[in-house]
Each structure stands twice: as C-alpha cells, then as structure tokens.
Coordinates of C-alpha atoms in Angstrom, one line a residue:
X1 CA 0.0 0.0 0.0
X2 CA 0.8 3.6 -0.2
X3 CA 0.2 5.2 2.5
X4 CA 0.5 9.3 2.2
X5 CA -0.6 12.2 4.2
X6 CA -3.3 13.7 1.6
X7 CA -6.0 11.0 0.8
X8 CA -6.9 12.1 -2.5
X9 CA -5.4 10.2 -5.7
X10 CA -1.8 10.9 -6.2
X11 CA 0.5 10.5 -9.2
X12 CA 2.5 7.7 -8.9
X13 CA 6.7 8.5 -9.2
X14 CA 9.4 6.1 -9.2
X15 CA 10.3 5.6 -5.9
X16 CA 6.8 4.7 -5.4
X17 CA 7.2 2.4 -8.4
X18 CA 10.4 0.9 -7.2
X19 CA 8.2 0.0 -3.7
X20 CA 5.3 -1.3 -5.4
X21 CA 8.1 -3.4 -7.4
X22 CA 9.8 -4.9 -4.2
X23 CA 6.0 -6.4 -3.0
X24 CA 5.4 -7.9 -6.6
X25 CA 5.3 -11.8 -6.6
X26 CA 4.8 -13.9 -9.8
X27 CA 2.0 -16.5 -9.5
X28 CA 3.9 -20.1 -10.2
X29 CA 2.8 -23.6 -10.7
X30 CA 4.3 -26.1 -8.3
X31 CA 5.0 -29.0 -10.5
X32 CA 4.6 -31.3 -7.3
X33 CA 0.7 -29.5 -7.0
X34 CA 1.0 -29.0 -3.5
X35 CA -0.7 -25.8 -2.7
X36 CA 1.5 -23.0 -1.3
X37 CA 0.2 -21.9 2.5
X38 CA 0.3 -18.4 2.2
X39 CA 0.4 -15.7 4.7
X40 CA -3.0 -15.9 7.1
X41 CA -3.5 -19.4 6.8
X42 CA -4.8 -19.0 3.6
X43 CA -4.0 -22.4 0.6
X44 CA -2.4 -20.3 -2.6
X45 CA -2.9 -21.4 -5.9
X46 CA -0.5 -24.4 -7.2
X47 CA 2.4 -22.7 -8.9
X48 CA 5.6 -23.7 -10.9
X49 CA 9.3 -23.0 -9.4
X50 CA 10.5 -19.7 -10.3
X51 CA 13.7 -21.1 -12.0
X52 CA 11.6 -23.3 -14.4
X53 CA 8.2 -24.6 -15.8
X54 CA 8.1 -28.2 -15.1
X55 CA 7.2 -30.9 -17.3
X56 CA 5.0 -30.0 -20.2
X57 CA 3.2 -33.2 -20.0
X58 CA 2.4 -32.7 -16.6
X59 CA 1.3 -29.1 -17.2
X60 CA -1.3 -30.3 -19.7
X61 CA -2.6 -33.3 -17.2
X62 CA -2.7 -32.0 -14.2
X63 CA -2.6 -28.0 -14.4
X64 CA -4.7 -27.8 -17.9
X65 CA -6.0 -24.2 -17.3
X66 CA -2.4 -22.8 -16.0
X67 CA -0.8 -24.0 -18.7
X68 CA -3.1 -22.7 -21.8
X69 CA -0.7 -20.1 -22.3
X70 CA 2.4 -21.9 -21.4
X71 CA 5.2 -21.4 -24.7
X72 CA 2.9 -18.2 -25.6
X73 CA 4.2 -15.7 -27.8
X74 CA 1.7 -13.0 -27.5
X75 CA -1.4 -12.4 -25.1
X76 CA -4.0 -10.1 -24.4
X77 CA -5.9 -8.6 -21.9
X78 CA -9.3 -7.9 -22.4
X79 CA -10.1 -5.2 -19.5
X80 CA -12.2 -2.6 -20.8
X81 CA -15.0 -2.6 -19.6
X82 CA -16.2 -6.3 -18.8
X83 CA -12.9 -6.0 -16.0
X84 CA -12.2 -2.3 -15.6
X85 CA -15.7 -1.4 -14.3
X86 CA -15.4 -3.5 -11.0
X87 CA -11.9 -3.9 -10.9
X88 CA -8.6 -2.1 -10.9
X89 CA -7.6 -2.0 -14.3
X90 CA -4.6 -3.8 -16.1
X91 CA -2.4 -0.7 -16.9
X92 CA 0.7 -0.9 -14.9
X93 CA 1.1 -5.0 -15.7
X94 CA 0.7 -4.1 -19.8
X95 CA 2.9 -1.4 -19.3
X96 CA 5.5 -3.1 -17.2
X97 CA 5.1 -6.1 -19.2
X98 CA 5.8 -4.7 -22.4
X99 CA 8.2 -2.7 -21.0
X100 CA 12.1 -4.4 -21.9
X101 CA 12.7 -4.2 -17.9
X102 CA 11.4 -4.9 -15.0
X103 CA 12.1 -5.2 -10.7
X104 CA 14.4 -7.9 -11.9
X105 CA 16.4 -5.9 -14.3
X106 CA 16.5 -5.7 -18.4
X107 CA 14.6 -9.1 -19.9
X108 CA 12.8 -9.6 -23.7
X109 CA 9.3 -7.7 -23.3
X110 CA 6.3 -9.9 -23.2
X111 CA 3.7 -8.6 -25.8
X112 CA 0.7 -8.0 -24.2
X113 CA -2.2 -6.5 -26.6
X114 CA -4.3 -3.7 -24.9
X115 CA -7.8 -5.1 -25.6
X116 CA -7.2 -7.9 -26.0
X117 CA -6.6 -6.9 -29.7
X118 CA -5.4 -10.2 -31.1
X119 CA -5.0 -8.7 -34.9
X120 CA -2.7 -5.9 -33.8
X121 CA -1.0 -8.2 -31.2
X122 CA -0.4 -9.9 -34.6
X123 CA 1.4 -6.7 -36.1
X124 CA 3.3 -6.2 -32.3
X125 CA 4.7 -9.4 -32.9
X126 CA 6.3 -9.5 -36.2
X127 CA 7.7 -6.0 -35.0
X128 CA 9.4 -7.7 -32.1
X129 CA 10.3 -11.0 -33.8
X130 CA 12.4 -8.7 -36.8
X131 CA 14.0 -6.1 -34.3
X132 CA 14.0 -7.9 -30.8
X133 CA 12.9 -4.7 -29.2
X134 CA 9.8 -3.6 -27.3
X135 CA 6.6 -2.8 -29.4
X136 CA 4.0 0.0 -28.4
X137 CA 0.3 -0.5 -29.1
X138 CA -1.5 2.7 -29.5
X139 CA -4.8 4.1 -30.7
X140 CA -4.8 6.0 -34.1
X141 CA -7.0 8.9 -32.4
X142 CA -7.0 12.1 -33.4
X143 CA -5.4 13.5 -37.0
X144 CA -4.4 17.3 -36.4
X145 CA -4.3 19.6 -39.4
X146 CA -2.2 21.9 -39.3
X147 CA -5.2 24.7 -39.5
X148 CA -6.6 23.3 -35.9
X149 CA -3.5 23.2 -34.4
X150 CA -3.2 26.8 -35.5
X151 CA -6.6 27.7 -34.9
X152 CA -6.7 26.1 -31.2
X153 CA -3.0 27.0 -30.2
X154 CA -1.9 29.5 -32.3
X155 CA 1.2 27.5 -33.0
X156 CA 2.5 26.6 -36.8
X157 CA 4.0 23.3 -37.3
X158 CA 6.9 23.2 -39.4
X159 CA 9.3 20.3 -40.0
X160 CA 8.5 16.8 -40.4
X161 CA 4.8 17.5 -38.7
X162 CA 4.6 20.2 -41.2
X163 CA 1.3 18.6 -43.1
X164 CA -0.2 17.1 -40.1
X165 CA 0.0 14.6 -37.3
X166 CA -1.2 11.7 -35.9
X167 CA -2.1 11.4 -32.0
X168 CA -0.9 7.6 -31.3
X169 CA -2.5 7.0 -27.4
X170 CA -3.2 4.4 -25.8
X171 CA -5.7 3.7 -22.9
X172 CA -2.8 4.1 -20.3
X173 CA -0.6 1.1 -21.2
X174 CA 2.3 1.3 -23.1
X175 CA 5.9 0.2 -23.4
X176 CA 8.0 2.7 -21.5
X177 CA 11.1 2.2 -24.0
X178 CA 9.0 4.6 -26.1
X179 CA 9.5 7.1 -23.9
X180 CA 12.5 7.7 -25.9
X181 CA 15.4 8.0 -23.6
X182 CA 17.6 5.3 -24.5
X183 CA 20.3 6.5 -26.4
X184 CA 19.5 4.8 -29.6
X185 CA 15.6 5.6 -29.1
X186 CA 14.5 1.6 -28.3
X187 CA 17.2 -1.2 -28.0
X188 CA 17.2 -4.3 -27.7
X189 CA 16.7 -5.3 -24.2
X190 CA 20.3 -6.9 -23.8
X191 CA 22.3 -3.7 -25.4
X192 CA 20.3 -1.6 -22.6
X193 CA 22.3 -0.2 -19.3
X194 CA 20.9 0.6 -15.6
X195 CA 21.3 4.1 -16.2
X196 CA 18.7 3.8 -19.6
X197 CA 16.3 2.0 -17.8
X198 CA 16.3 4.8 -15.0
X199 CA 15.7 6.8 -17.6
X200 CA 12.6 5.7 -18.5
X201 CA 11.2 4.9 -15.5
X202 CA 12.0 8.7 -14.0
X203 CA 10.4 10.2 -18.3
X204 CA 7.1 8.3 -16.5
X205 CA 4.5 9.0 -14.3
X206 CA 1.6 6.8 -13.4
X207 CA -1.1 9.1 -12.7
X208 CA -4.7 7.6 -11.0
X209 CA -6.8 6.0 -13.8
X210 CA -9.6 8.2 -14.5
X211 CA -13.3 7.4 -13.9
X212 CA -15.1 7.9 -17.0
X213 CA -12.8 4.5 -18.3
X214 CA -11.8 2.9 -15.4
X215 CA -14.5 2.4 -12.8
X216 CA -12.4 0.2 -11.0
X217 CA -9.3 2.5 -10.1
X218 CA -5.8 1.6 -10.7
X219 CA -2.9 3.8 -11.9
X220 CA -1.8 4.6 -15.7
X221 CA 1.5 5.1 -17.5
X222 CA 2.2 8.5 -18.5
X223 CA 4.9 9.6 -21.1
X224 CA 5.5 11.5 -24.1
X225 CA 7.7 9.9 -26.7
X226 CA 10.5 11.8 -27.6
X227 CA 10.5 13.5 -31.4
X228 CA 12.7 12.3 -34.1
X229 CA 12.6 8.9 -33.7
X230 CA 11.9 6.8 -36.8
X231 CA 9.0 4.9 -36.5
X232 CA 6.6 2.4 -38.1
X233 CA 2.9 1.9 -37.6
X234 CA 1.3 -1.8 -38.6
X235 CA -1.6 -3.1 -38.6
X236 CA -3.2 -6.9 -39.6
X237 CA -6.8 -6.7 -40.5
X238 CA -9.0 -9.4 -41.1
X239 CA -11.1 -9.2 -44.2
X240 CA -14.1 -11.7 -44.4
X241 CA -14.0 -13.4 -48.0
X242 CA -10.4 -12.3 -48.2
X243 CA -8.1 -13.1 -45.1
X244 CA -5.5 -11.0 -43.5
X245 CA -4.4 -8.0 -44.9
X246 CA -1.4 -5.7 -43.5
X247 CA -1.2 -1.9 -43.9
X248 CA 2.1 -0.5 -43.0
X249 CA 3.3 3.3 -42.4
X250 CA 6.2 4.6 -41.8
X251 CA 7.0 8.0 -40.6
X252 CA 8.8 10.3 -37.2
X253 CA 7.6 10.4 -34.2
X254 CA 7.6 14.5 -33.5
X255 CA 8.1 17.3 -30.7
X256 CA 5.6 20.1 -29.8
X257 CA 6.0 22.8 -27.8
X258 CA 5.4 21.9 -24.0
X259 CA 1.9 24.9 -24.5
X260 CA 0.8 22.9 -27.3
X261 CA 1.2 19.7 -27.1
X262 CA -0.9 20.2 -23.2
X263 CA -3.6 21.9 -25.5
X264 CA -3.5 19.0 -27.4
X265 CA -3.7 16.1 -25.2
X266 CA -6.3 17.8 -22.6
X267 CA -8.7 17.1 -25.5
X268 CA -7.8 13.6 -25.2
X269 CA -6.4 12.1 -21.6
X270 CA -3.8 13.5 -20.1
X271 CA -2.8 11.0 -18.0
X272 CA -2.3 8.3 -21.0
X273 CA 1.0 7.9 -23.1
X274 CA 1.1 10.6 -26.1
X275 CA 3.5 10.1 -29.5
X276 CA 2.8 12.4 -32.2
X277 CA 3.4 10.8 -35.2
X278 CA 4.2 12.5 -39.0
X279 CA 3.9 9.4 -41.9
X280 CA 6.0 9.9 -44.6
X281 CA 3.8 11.2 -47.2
X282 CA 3.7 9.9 -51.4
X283 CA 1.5 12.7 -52.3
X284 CA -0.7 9.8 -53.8
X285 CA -3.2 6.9 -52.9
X286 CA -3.3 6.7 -48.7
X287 CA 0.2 8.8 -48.6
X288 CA -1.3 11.5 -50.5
X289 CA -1.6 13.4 -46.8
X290 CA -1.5 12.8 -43.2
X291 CA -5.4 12.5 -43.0
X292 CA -5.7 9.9 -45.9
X293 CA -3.2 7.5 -43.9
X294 CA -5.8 7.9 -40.5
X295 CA -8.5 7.1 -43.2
X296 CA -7.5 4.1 -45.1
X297 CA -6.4 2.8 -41.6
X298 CA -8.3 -0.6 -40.9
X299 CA -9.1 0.1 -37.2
X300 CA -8.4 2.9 -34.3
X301 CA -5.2 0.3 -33.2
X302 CA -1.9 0.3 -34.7
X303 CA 1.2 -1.6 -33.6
X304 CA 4.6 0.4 -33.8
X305 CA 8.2 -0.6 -33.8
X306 CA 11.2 1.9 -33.6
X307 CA 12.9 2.4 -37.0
X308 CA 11.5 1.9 -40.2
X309 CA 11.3 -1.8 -41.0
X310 CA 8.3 -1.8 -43.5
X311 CA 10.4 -3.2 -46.1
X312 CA 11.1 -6.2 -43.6
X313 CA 7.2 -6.6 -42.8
X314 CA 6.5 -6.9 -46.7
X315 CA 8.8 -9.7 -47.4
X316 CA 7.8 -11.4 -43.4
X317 CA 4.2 -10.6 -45.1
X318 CA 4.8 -12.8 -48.5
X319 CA 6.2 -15.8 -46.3
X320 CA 3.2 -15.5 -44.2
X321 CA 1.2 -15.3 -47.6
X322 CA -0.7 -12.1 -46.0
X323 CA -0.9 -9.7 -48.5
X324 CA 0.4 -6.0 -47.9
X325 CA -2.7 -3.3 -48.6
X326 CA -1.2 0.0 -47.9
X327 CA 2.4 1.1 -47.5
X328 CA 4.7 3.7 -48.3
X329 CA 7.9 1.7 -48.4
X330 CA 10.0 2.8 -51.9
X331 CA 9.9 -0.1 -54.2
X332 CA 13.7 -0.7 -54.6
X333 CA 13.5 -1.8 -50.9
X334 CA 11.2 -4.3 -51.6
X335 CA 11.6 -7.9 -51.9
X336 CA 9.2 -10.5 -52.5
X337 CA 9.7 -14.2 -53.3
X338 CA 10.6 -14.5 -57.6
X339 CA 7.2 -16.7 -57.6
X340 CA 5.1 -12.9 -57.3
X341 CA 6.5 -11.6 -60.9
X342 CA 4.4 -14.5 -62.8
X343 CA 0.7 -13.0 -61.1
X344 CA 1.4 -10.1 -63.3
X345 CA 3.6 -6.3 -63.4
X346 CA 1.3 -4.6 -60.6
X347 CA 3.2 -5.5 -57.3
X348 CA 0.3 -4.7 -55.0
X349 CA -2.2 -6.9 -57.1
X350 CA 0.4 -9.4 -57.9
X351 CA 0.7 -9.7 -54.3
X352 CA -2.9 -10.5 -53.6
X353 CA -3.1 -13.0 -56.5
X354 CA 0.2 -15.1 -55.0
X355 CA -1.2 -14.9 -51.3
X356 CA -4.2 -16.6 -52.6
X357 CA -2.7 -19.5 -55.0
X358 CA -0.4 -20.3 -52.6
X359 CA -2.3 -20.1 -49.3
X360 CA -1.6 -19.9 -46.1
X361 CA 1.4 -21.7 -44.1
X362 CA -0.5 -21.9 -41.0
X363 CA -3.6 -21.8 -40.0
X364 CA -6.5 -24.6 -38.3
X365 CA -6.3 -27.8 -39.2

C-alpha cells in the first residue's frame, strides 16, 4: 500500500514504483501440486518454481488451465470494460510487461495487446520478432491539421509534422522504451544499461486512472515519446471473404512545444501515453496526406516498432502469404519471393493473387 498524508489520488513516481516493485510476486505452478500456505493461513494457488516450468506433459494433465498459455508468444488482456468497471484495471502490468525491464532488471518484453486486440498483437509481434525490441500499441486517435492546431493553439508546425500529425495513445498502457530516452531511441533489451532504464522509468508518471474508463481504479503510464525517432505503424486486419491484410506506415515520431502539445492532449487524456506521429507522405493513394493515412487505416489500433522496418514486414508478409494493402515503403526496398513476378507487373495486385494460389502456411487444421 501507499500510505500518504493527503487521501486524495496521487501520481505515482518512481520511488513509489520501485516499492510497489519490491512487494510484486509472480503467481507459479508447483510441479509437485502442492498448494503453497500463504500468509494468514490461507491455501495459494498451485504454482511452478520460479527457476523453471516443469514438465510440459504434466502441465497439460494436471494443471490444464495454467498451462493454456504456457510457450505463448503473445497475449492479451481484455479489460475494458467487462474487467475495468469492478476492478482495478490492467495498466501498470501491460505497461511493465511490455516494458524491456522490469524489478528484476532488463529481460525480452512480453507482448501483451491492450484489448485484447489479437489482430494488432499480430502486427506487435512480427515487429518484435524482426527487431528484438519492445513494441507500443496505440490508438490512431486524433489526425491534427495543421489549421486546428493553429486555430486552437496559435502555433505553426513546421518540419516533419509540417502537413499534419497523428495522435498515437493508448488507454494508459504502453511500453515505457517509447518514452525515448535510450540512447538509440528503443534497443534491444540486452544492449540496454541501468542508467537507460532509469531513464525511462523517472520520463514516467503513473497518474490515478480516471473514472469515466476505469471504474475500478488503478494507476496509468504516463509519457510522451521523444521526437525524431523513426517509426513504423502496422496493422493486420481481417477481411471476411479475403483473409489478413497488413497496412504499414512509416514516418517520425515529432516534438511540440510543451503549451501545445498540453492543449492537445487535454482534448484527449492527459494522463495516457502521447507520440505524435508524422507518416511519410507519397502525395498519392493513402500517402497523398497525413489525413488519408488515419482514413484508409483498418481500425483505431496500430502496432509500432522503432525504426523503419516496413520493407522487412512486406517480405515477413509474403512468407506469411498475408498480403500488404497499404504502405509507403520505396519499391527498390522491396523484396518479395521471384514466384510474385508470374501474377502479373502490378506489385500490389500481384501480391494478392500469389497470397491466394499459394495459401496460407498456418492456419486450423
């Protein structure tokens, strides 16, 4: 508990993080399913040994519901609302989880989809698996013109958010590498030092959840990405009669002044984690401008990755046999299996034909 003079909700900081931390214990499955006597007399759920996971065969016999997402890759956690209006919600664990530390130190993130949005967990995932580095899942909220930012701020946008950006936040969980302050924007979690990781964690606040969402209480992470990073936004959709489908954008994440960008996000949540992003624009098809890009998007979720790997998703995509509907990666980075030039000279529909003839490499069976 935190215990504090004035009753009323508090921001969390990091020392109060770094307590909460300390009284933290993993749930574990005692291989041996003897229950664990906890503190009060009380019998604890059976849990494994915290240097290891026991026998898979056991796990499946005799601990069938612990073990559904034993060798997971990628989960989900459906809170709002059917959790988050009677309990406190899920925030810090997505955001810690996600995170590429934790109480025990720098460790691969564990992808956790806000939502339980399995399709953009999807995208999270084949950012992580081609970078090794923590993923952010955000809303696509808001597009800002650069006339309402004028009109509502007074404040001209120049640079790369000179056309418009994009307001990427997510219902208070994200991945606190995005806050930016590695030196080398997001790293892999084993080229990461102490001093990085304090970094983060003092760039984020974790303000009390607020009502209107969260019914339940808890605490939500609180940062603002730092501009100039290169970014990517993906997406998987699922098209009846057709599949998956990936869109893809890449683009900067950008810096407003302090004024504006607290004009900005009191319009949204302020105590949720804000990027502003700029997409590089084509000036054609969904690149023609920033707007276009929010409305081709397939849904108000997008996965991104630091750096600009779209070129890597396309060719991942082809393997995967999903077809790529919307990108703006150049076409001399793009490589496809040699199969794709016999469905005919436009790439995009070629694309689409070979993802069809050859099907799928994994699905139900």
């Amino acid at each position: 508990m935190l215990h504090r003079d004035d009753a009323r909700p508090q921001n969390l900081h990091t020392r109060d993080v770094r307590r909460l931390l300390g009284d933290v214990h993993l749930a574990h499955v005692d291989v041996a399913l003897q229950p664990e006597v906890r503190g009060g007399g009380g019998q604890g759920h059976a849990v494994l040994p915290g240097t290891g996971f026991g026998d898979d065969l056991l796990l499946t016999h005799e601990a069938g519901e612990e073990a559904l997402g034993h060798n997971a890759l990628l989960a989900g956690f459906q809170g709002q609302r059917q959790w988050t209006d009677h309990s406190p919600n899920g925030d810090f664990m997505e955001a810690i989880l996600n995170s590429s530390f934790d109480w025990n130190g720098t460790r691969q993130p564990y992808l956790v989809a806000t939502e339980n949005d399995a399709l953009n967990g999807v995208a999270m995932l084949f950012g992580h698996l081609l970078t090794c580095t923590a993923q952010m899942f955000s809303d696509v909220r808001t597009y800002w013109s650069p006339a309402a930012i004028r009109r509502v701020t007074g404040h001209t946008l120049s640079g790369a958010a000179e056309h418009g950006v994009i307001h990427l936040i997510n219902s208070g969980a994200s991945a606190l590498d995005f806050s930016g302050r590695q030196s080398v924007a997001v790293k892999p979690f084993w080229e990461i030092t102490p001093a990085e990781v304090e970094a983060c964690l003092a760039d984020t606040l974790w303000p009390p959840a607020i009502y209107e969402y969260f019914r339940g209480g808890g605490y939500s992470s609180e940062f603002l990405t730092r501009g100039g990073m290169p970014l990517t936004m993906s997406r998987v959709n699922l098209v009846q009669g057709l599949g998956p489908v990936l869109q893809i954008a890449e683009g900067w994440s950008v810096d407003l002044p302090d004024e504006v960008n607290k004009a900005l996000v009191d319009r949204t949540d302020p105590t949720w984690p804000t990027t502003w992003f700029a997409p590089r624009l084509t000036g054609k098809g969904a690149f023609s401008d920033v707007y276009a890009v929010m409305g081709n998007w397939g849904a108000n979720h997008g996965a991104i990755s630091c750096g600009h790997i779209g070129a890597d998703l396309i060719t991942l995509a082809a393997l995967a046999r999903i077809p790529v509907c919307m990108h703006n990666v150049a076409e001399a980075e793009i490589f496809r299996p040699s199969a794709w030039n016999a469905f005919g000279m436009d790439k995009e529909g070629a694309d689409y034909r070979a993802c069809a003839n050859f099907g799928p490499l994994y699905g139900k069976r």
